[in-house]
Amino acid sequence: MLTAACNPSFATPPPPSNLRLPSPPTTTNNRNEWPHKILLQAFAGALSFGLIASPPTAASAAAAVLQSPSPPTDLCREEEEAVSVPEEEEEDRVFTNEGIVEEAWAIVNEGFVDSGNGRRPWSPKEWLQKKKDILQSPIQTRSKAHEVIRRMLASLGDPYTRFLSPSEFAKMARYDVTGVGINVREVPDDNGAIKLKVLGIILDGPAYSAGLRQGDEILSVNEIDVKGKSAFEVSSLLQGPNETFVTIEVKHGNCQPVQSIKVQRQLVARTPVFYRLEQVDNGTTKVGYVHVKEFNALARKDLMIAMKKLLDSGASYFVLDLRDNLGGLVQAGIEVAKLFLNEDETVIYTIGRDPQFQNTIIADHAPLVTAPVIVLVNNKTASASEIVAAALHDNCRAVLVGERTYGKGLIQSVFELHDESGVVVTVGKYVTPNHININGNGIEPDFSRIPAWNDIDKQLSQCHKQKQG
């Protein structure tokens, strides 16, 4: 586990215009003493979610940005074979101590991406041998199984890939984006068309209790056909006020009938957005100040509300405070960045196990605000927060003020095991729109202190000229 020396929070001195900005609470804790804030998008594998993790003890997350494996070609036959196994027998097999260990091993085998922090590159052959060695002897207790998983994951040399106890994993439900406890991902079929499938589900969540299962294809949400829609669009359709109902039409497998299922939402996230209007320059300039503590399921929606209210109040500049924001849902960070970017501008690039495959994520709509932005950062601005900071900076939408950011550029997924414990596994990497590798480096700010507004305008103007060549 990585550790870091204590550093006081970055305290912003008042600019010449007397803009008053609060500093986040100072902390004297070591990084390895931070509370676990596992920030995830949704669930799969029995529960996996594409996420970007924050510093070692604080993972963060995003929508599925990595390619999913193609489904098997003979789905009907395989499903019929699976049905032939008695449910009780299958549950007994999975819930054995050896079964739990093998389940964790298989998750790594399927999607682990070597972060480069280990002593030597990850080898599928050596990983297979490790499983054989581990399972040579019986594992007598569940606590022993958990310890075996911890050691097995530690051998990867990746500080972000780790085991979660059932109590640690249980804290994650408040980061469910959909509110019904599923992860929706785009999966290509054999003909190249895209299906929207449940590639993860909270075992005791609303969707599971109502009858949805991992692997179900989603056909419609509240009678809205989802064909042609993105996974994020479908996740947005699933969202709604707490304890309201959403009707999901699904197809259980390739050979099963279509079923319409009514699911009650259970959204438990709290708003991470705090904002106010500041009047500076003797009241002649209005500045909208917004502090985002983390990127959870409510970040985008609540930030939109805050920004619109500040715009309506006459804000001509904005301060986005990301200090001490350890990260959050990758998709939430991406969608927040899009609120400030022009259509077709690059938000981020992601890379999976195959380094030749690079996915480009772009803004797909006009920006909510076009006014200049100051982004406050410090050495605890990490992961999804760095995505937002880099996207706005590299697209000449904001200047960065404060300290060099933490430097977390790896993507994690979180998977629930069948005994309600879990594993966090590195499944990808990301780079900024300017092709800068953040991991281990961080982002250098433009200013250490808030500059005068004309200096901000000058900096952004120079940035645009450089981009235009």
PDB file of C-alpha atoms in Angstrom, residues 237-447:
ATOM      1  CA  LEU A 237     -33.417   6.614 -17.780  1.00  0.00           C
ATOM      2  CA  LEU A 238     -33.237   4.238 -14.828  1.00  0.00           C
ATOM      3  CA  GLN A 239     -32.589   7.075 -12.396  1.00  0.00           C
ATOM      4  CA  GLY A 240     -35.357   8.837 -10.498  1.00  0.00           C
ATOM      5  CA  PRO A 241     -36.468   9.968  -7.042  1.00  0.00           C
ATOM      6  CA  ASN A 242     -35.879   7.589  -4.173  1.00  0.00           C
ATOM      7  CA  GLU A 243     -38.596   4.933  -3.638  1.00  0.00           C
ATOM      8  CA  THR A 244     -40.272   5.627  -7.004  1.00  0.00           C
ATOM      9  CA  PHE A 245     -40.726   2.807  -9.511  1.00  0.00           C
ATOM     10  CA  VAL A 246     -39.224   2.144 -12.928  1.00  0.00           C
ATOM     11  CA  THR A 247     -40.394  -0.540 -15.358  1.00  0.00           C
ATOM     12  CA  ILE A 248     -37.625  -2.420 -17.153  1.00  0.00           C
ATOM     13  CA  GLU A 249     -38.295  -4.764 -20.073  1.00  0.00           C
ATOM     14  CA  VAL A 250     -35.609  -7.432 -20.290  1.00  0.00           C
ATOM     15  CA  LYS A 251     -34.803 -10.579 -22.172  1.00  0.00           C
ATOM     16  CA  HIS A 252     -33.433 -13.356 -19.967  1.00  0.00           C
ATOM     17  CA  GLY A 253     -30.822 -14.905 -22.237  1.00  0.00           C
ATOM     18  CA  ASN A 254     -30.914 -15.534 -25.958  1.00  0.00           C
ATOM     19  CA  CYS A 255     -33.638 -18.166 -25.810  1.00  0.00           C
ATOM     20  CA  GLN A 256     -35.798 -16.899 -22.983  1.00  0.00           C
ATOM     21  CA  PRO A 257     -39.019 -14.834 -23.166  1.00  0.00           C
ATOM     22  CA  VAL A 258     -39.201 -11.063 -22.721  1.00  0.00           C
ATOM     23  CA  GLN A 259     -40.315  -9.958 -19.252  1.00  0.00           C
ATOM     24  CA  SER A 260     -41.450  -6.582 -17.921  1.00  0.00           C
ATOM     25  CA  ILE A 261     -40.192  -5.989 -14.372  1.00  0.00           C
ATOM     26  CA  LYS A 262     -41.186  -3.176 -12.012  1.00  0.00           C
ATOM     27  CA  VAL A 263     -38.338  -2.082  -9.734  1.00  0.00           C
ATOM     28  CA  GLN A 264     -38.407   0.355  -6.816  1.00  0.00           C
ATOM     29  CA  ARG A 265     -35.474   2.752  -6.735  1.00  0.00           C
ATOM     30  CA  GLN A 266     -33.289   3.014  -3.640  1.00  0.00           C
ATOM     31  CA  LEU A 267     -30.854   5.857  -4.125  1.00  0.00           C
ATOM     32  CA  VAL A 268     -28.805   6.462  -0.986  1.00  0.00           C
ATOM     33  CA  ALA A 269     -26.141   8.896  -2.214  1.00  0.00           C
ATOM     34  CA  ARG A 270     -25.822  12.330  -0.616  1.00  0.00           C
ATOM     35  CA  THR A 271     -25.140  15.500  -2.550  1.00  0.00           C
ATOM     36  CA  PRO A 272     -21.414  16.220  -2.930  1.00  0.00           C
ATOM     37  CA  VAL A 273     -22.013  19.721  -4.323  1.00  0.00           C
ATOM     38  CA  PHE A 274     -21.915  22.945  -2.306  1.00  0.00           C
ATOM     39  CA  TYR A 275     -22.121  26.368  -3.921  1.00  0.00           C
ATOM     40  CA  ARG A 276     -22.624  30.086  -3.389  1.00  0.00           C
ATOM     41  CA  LEU A 277     -22.405  33.395  -5.246  1.00  0.00           C
ATOM     42  CA  GLU A 278     -19.533  35.759  -4.441  1.00  0.00           C
ATOM     43  CA  GLN A 279     -19.528  39.467  -5.339  1.00  0.00           C
ATOM     44  CA  VAL A 280     -16.048  40.861  -6.013  1.00  0.00           C
ATOM     45  CA  ASP A 281     -14.499  44.012  -7.458  1.00  0.00           C
ATOM     46  CA  ASN A 282     -16.672  46.139  -5.184  1.00  0.00           C
ATOM     47  CA  GLY A 283     -19.755  44.261  -6.253  1.00  0.00           C
ATOM     48  CA  THR A 284     -19.240  44.757  -9.995  1.00  0.00           C
ATOM     49  CA  THR A 285     -18.325  41.103 -10.701  1.00  0.00           C
ATOM     50  CA  LYS A 286     -20.229  38.031  -9.627  1.00  0.00           C
ATOM     51  CA  VAL A 287     -18.371  34.740  -9.235  1.00  0.00           C
ATOM     52  CA  GLY A 288     -20.007  31.355  -8.809  1.00  0.00           C
ATOM     53  CA  TYR A 289     -18.132  29.156  -6.310  1.00  0.00           C
ATOM     54  CA  VAL A 290     -18.812  25.405  -6.453  1.00  0.00           C
ATOM     55  CA  HIS A 291     -17.139  22.804  -4.239  1.00  0.00           C
ATOM     56  CA  VAL A 292     -17.457  19.166  -5.367  1.00  0.00           C
ATOM     57  CA  LYS A 293     -16.413  16.820  -2.558  1.00  0.00           C
ATOM     58  CA  GLU A 294     -16.565  13.614  -4.622  1.00  0.00           C
ATOM     59  CA  PHE A 295     -18.028  12.284  -7.847  1.00  0.00           C
ATOM     60  CA  ASN A 296     -20.883  10.087  -6.720  1.00  0.00           C
ATOM     61  CA  ALA A 297     -24.216   9.267  -8.354  1.00  0.00           C
ATOM     62  CA  LEU A 298     -25.624  12.757  -7.707  1.00  0.00           C
ATOM     63  CA  ALA A 299     -22.615  14.847  -8.762  1.00  0.00           C
ATOM     64  CA  ARG A 300     -23.628  15.685 -12.325  1.00  0.00           C
ATOM     65  CA  LYS A 301     -27.282  16.393 -11.603  1.00  0.00           C
ATOM     66  CA  ASP A 302     -26.591  18.526  -8.530  1.00  0.00           C
ATOM     67  CA  LEU A 303     -23.760  20.393 -10.246  1.00  0.00           C
ATOM     68  CA  MET A 304     -26.091  21.259 -13.130  1.00  0.00           C
ATOM     69  CA  ILE A 305     -28.631  22.640 -10.656  1.00  0.00           C
ATOM     70  CA  ALA A 306     -25.938  24.683  -8.906  1.00  0.00           C
ATOM     71  CA  MET A 307     -24.479  26.081 -12.124  1.00  0.00           C
ATOM     72  CA  LYS A 308     -27.890  27.073 -13.497  1.00  0.00           C
ATOM     73  CA  LYS A 309     -28.782  28.883 -10.287  1.00  0.00           C
ATOM     74  CA  LEU A 310     -25.458  30.707 -10.294  1.00  0.00           C
ATOM     75  CA  LEU A 311     -25.899  31.658 -13.952  1.00  0.00           C
ATOM     76  CA  ASP A 312     -29.389  32.945 -13.234  1.00  0.00           C
ATOM     77  CA  SER A 313     -27.881  35.020 -10.409  1.00  0.00           C
ATOM     78  CA  GLY A 314     -25.496  36.686 -12.838  1.00  0.00           C
ATOM     79  CA  ALA A 315     -22.218  34.783 -12.325  1.00  0.00           C
ATOM     80  CA  SER A 316     -19.701  35.753 -14.997  1.00  0.00           C
ATOM     81  CA  TYR A 317     -16.812  33.587 -13.728  1.00  0.00           C
ATOM     82  CA  PHE A 318     -16.769  30.239 -11.944  1.00  0.00           C
ATOM     83  CA  VAL A 319     -14.516  28.609  -9.368  1.00  0.00           C
ATOM     84  CA  LEU A 320     -14.660  24.802  -9.294  1.00  0.00           C
ATOM     85  CA  ASP A 321     -13.051  23.570  -6.083  1.00  0.00           C
ATOM     86  CA  LEU A 322     -11.657  20.027  -6.400  1.00  0.00           C
ATOM     87  CA  ARG A 323      -9.206  20.215  -3.505  1.00  0.00           C
ATOM     88  CA  ASP A 324      -9.198  17.080  -1.348  1.00  0.00           C
ATOM     89  CA  ASN A 325     -11.549  15.384  -3.823  1.00  0.00           C
ATOM     90  CA  LEU A 326     -10.119  11.871  -3.896  1.00  0.00           C
ATOM     91  CA  GLY A 327     -12.079  10.906  -6.977  1.00  0.00           C
ATOM     92  CA  GLY A 328     -15.383   9.297  -7.731  1.00  0.00           C
ATOM     93  CA  LEU A 329     -17.373   7.617 -10.428  1.00  0.00           C
ATOM     94  CA  VAL A 330     -15.514   7.789 -13.694  1.00  0.00           C
ATOM     95  CA  GLN A 331     -18.702   8.362 -15.624  1.00  0.00           C
ATOM     96  CA  ALA A 332     -19.751  11.107 -13.226  1.00  0.00           C
ATOM     97  CA  GLY A 333     -16.393  12.821 -13.710  1.00  0.00           C
ATOM     98  CA  ILE A 334     -16.650  12.458 -17.479  1.00  0.00           C
ATOM     99  CA  GLU A 335     -20.170  13.872 -17.578  1.00  0.00           C
ATOM    100  CA  VAL A 336     -19.200  16.763 -15.306  1.00  0.00           C
ATOM    101  CA  ALA A 337     -16.319  17.628 -17.644  1.00  0.00           C
ATOM    102  CA  LYS A 338     -18.727  17.574 -20.596  1.00  0.00           C
ATOM    103  CA  LEU A 339     -20.777  20.345 -18.968  1.00  0.00           C
ATOM    104  CA  PHE A 340     -17.903  22.728 -19.722  1.00  0.00           C
ATOM    105  CA  LEU A 341     -16.664  21.440 -23.103  1.00  0.00           C
ATOM    106  CA  ASN A 342     -17.716  22.131 -26.658  1.00  0.00           C
ATOM    107  CA  GLU A 343     -19.240  19.322 -28.669  1.00  0.00           C
ATOM    108  CA  ASP A 344     -16.635  16.866 -30.077  1.00  0.00           C
ATOM    109  CA  GLU A 345     -13.863  18.026 -27.738  1.00  0.00           C
ATOM    110  CA  THR A 346     -11.935  15.167 -26.136  1.00  0.00           C
ATOM    111  CA  VAL A 347     -12.608  14.422 -22.480  1.00  0.00           C
ATOM    112  CA  ILE A 348     -10.154  11.563 -22.003  1.00  0.00           C
ATOM    113  CA  TYR A 349      -8.490   8.565 -23.670  1.00  0.00           C
ATOM    114  CA  THR A 350      -8.672   5.100 -22.100  1.00  0.00           C
ATOM    115  CA  ILE A 351      -6.540   2.021 -22.746  1.00  0.00           C
ATOM    116  CA  GLY A 352      -7.375  -1.566 -21.787  1.00  0.00           C
ATOM    117  CA  ARG A 353      -5.362  -4.792 -21.658  1.00  0.00           C
ATOM    118  CA  ASP A 354      -4.485  -4.409 -25.330  1.00  0.00           C
ATOM    119  CA  PRO A 355      -2.345  -1.246 -25.484  1.00  0.00           C
ATOM    120  CA  GLN A 356      -3.129  -0.961 -29.194  1.00  0.00           C
ATOM    121  CA  PHE A 357      -6.766  -0.256 -28.381  1.00  0.00           C
ATOM    122  CA  GLN A 358      -7.412   3.338 -27.332  1.00  0.00           C
ATOM    123  CA  ASN A 359     -10.924   4.550 -26.649  1.00  0.00           C
ATOM    124  CA  THR A 360     -11.622   8.244 -27.149  1.00  0.00           C
ATOM    125  CA  ILE A 361     -14.373   9.808 -25.050  1.00  0.00           C
ATOM    126  CA  ILE A 362     -15.688  13.087 -26.417  1.00  0.00           C
ATOM    127  CA  ALA A 363     -18.231  15.707 -25.380  1.00  0.00           C
ATOM    128  CA  ASP A 364     -21.516  15.109 -27.176  1.00  0.00           C
ATOM    129  CA  HIS A 365     -23.437  18.318 -26.550  1.00  0.00           C
ATOM    130  CA  ALA A 366     -22.972  22.072 -26.191  1.00  0.00           C
ATOM    131  CA  PRO A 367     -21.531  23.291 -22.873  1.00  0.00           C
ATOM    132  CA  LEU A 368     -23.767  24.346 -20.010  1.00  0.00           C
ATOM    133  CA  VAL A 369     -21.464  27.293 -19.295  1.00  0.00           C
ATOM    134  CA  THR A 370     -18.928  29.094 -21.457  1.00  0.00           C
ATOM    135  CA  ALA A 371     -17.637  31.551 -18.840  1.00  0.00           C
ATOM    136  CA  PRO A 372     -13.992  31.270 -17.680  1.00  0.00           C
ATOM    137  CA  VAL A 373     -13.348  28.732 -14.928  1.00  0.00           C
ATOM    138  CA  ILE A 374     -10.766  28.489 -12.160  1.00  0.00           C
ATOM    139  CA  VAL A 375     -10.199  24.916 -10.962  1.00  0.00           C
ATOM    140  CA  LEU A 376      -8.677  24.655  -7.481  1.00  0.00           C
ATOM    141  CA  VAL A 377      -6.476  21.575  -7.016  1.00  0.00           C
ATOM    142  CA  ASN A 378      -4.040  20.203  -4.456  1.00  0.00           C
ATOM    143  CA  ASN A 379      -2.047  17.049  -3.772  1.00  0.00           C
ATOM    144  CA  LYS A 380      -5.229  15.237  -2.762  1.00  0.00           C
ATOM    145  CA  THR A 381      -7.020  15.985  -6.019  1.00  0.00           C
ATOM    146  CA  ALA A 382      -7.019  12.490  -7.488  1.00  0.00           C
ATOM    147  CA  SER A 383      -8.379  10.174 -10.129  1.00  0.00           C
ATOM    148  CA  ALA A 384     -11.797  11.268 -11.447  1.00  0.00           C
ATOM    149  CA  SER A 385     -11.020  14.772 -10.184  1.00  0.00           C
ATOM    150  CA  GLU A 386      -7.871  14.756 -12.280  1.00  0.00           C
ATOM    151  CA  ILE A 387      -9.934  13.729 -15.298  1.00  0.00           C
ATOM    152  CA  VAL A 388     -12.124  16.794 -14.857  1.00  0.00           C
ATOM    153  CA  ALA A 389      -9.186  19.126 -14.194  1.00  0.00           C
ATOM    154  CA  ALA A 390      -7.214  17.845 -17.193  1.00  0.00           C
ATOM    155  CA  ALA A 391     -10.209  17.908 -19.549  1.00  0.00           C
ATOM    156  CA  LEU A 392     -11.009  21.534 -18.755  1.00  0.00           C
ATOM    157  CA  HIS A 393      -7.356  22.573 -18.772  1.00  0.00           C
ATOM    158  CA  ASP A 394      -6.301  20.824 -21.983  1.00  0.00           C
ATOM    159  CA  ASN A 395      -9.350  22.168 -23.844  1.00  0.00           C
ATOM    160  CA  CYS A 396      -8.549  25.746 -22.734  1.00  0.00           C
ATOM    161  CA  ARG A 397     -11.685  26.022 -20.626  1.00  0.00           C
ATOM    162  CA  ALA A 398     -10.016  26.569 -17.259  1.00  0.00           C
ATOM    163  CA  VAL A 399      -6.835  27.499 -15.475  1.00  0.00           C
ATOM    164  CA  LEU A 400      -5.602  25.288 -12.644  1.00  0.00           C
ATOM    165  CA  VAL A 401      -4.647  26.928  -9.362  1.00  0.00           C
ATOM    166  CA  GLY A 402      -2.969  25.342  -6.348  1.00  0.00           C
ATOM    167  CA  GLU A 403      -0.615  22.364  -6.035  1.00  0.00           C
ATOM    168  CA  ARG A 404       0.374  19.470  -8.287  1.00  0.00           C
ATOM    169  CA  THR A 405      -2.367  16.834  -8.201  1.00  0.00           C
ATOM    170  CA  TYR A 406      -1.986  13.332  -6.778  1.00  0.00           C
ATOM    171  CA  GLY A 407      -1.287  11.424 -10.009  1.00  0.00           C
ATOM    172  CA  LYS A 408      -3.755   8.545 -10.348  1.00  0.00           C
ATOM    173  CA  GLY A 409      -4.314   7.372 -13.926  1.00  0.00           C
ATOM    174  CA  LEU A 410      -5.473   3.765 -13.565  1.00  0.00           C
ATOM    175  CA  ILE A 411      -8.961   2.384 -13.996  1.00  0.00           C
ATOM    176  CA  GLN A 412     -10.386  -0.104 -11.510  1.00  0.00           C
ATOM    177  CA  SER A 413     -13.448  -2.312 -11.469  1.00  0.00           C
ATOM    178  CA  VAL A 414     -15.017  -3.610  -8.278  1.00  0.00           C
ATOM    179  CA  PHE A 415     -16.463  -7.111  -8.209  1.00  0.00           C
ATOM    180  CA  GLU A 416     -18.696  -8.638  -5.576  1.00  0.00           C
ATOM    181  CA  LEU A 417     -17.907 -12.217  -4.595  1.00  0.00           C
ATOM    182  CA  HIS A 418     -20.636 -14.645  -3.623  1.00  0.00           C
ATOM    183  CA  ASP A 419     -19.997 -14.315   0.109  1.00  0.00           C
ATOM    184  CA  GLU A 420     -20.611 -10.517  -0.091  1.00  0.00           C
ATOM    185  CA  SER A 421     -16.913  -9.679   0.020  1.00  0.00           C
ATOM    186  CA  GLY A 422     -15.306  -8.105  -3.035  1.00  0.00           C
ATOM    187  CA  VAL A 423     -12.174  -7.384  -5.015  1.00  0.00           C
ATOM    188  CA  VAL A 424     -10.956  -4.186  -6.656  1.00  0.00           C
ATOM    189  CA  VAL A 425      -9.005  -4.895  -9.835  1.00  0.00           C
ATOM    190  CA  THR A 426      -7.094  -2.577 -12.173  1.00  0.00           C
ATOM    191  CA  VAL A 427      -8.624  -2.991 -15.641  1.00  0.00           C
ATOM    192  CA  GLY A 428      -7.279  -0.046 -17.625  1.00  0.00           C
ATOM    193  CA  LYS A 429      -5.391   3.229 -17.875  1.00  0.00           C
ATOM    194  CA  TYR A 430      -6.222   6.730 -19.020  1.00  0.00           C
ATOM    195  CA  VAL A 431      -4.367   9.696 -20.496  1.00  0.00           C
ATOM    196  CA  THR A 432      -5.396  13.339 -20.822  1.00  0.00           C
ATOM    197  CA  PRO A 433      -6.585  15.081 -24.013  1.00  0.00           C
ATOM    198  CA  ASN A 434      -3.012  16.361 -24.469  1.00  0.00           C
ATOM    199  CA  HIS A 435      -1.798  12.739 -24.186  1.00  0.00           C
ATOM    200  CA  ILE A 436      -0.214  13.291 -20.779  1.00  0.00           C
ATOM    201  CA  ASN A 437       0.188  10.243 -18.547  1.00  0.00           C
ATOM    202  CA  ILE A 438      -1.093  11.406 -15.165  1.00  0.00           C
ATOM    203  CA  ASN A 439      -0.282   8.218 -13.265  1.00  0.00           C
ATOM    204  CA  GLY A 440       2.591   8.827 -10.898  1.00  0.00           C
ATOM    205  CA  ASN A 441       3.059  12.339 -12.254  1.00  0.00           C
ATOM    206  CA  GLY A 442      -0.014  14.386 -11.468  1.00  0.00           C
ATOM    207  CA  ILE A 443      -0.949  17.657 -13.143  1.00  0.00           C
ATOM    208  CA  GLU A 444       1.065  20.828 -12.660  1.00  0.00           C
ATOM    209  CA  PRO A 445      -1.178  23.875 -12.045  1.00  0.00           C
ATOM    210  CA  ASP A 446      -0.892  27.107 -13.999  1.00  0.00           C
ATOM    211  CA  PHE A 447      -0.770  29.268 -10.862  1.00  0.00           C
TER     212      PHE A 447
END
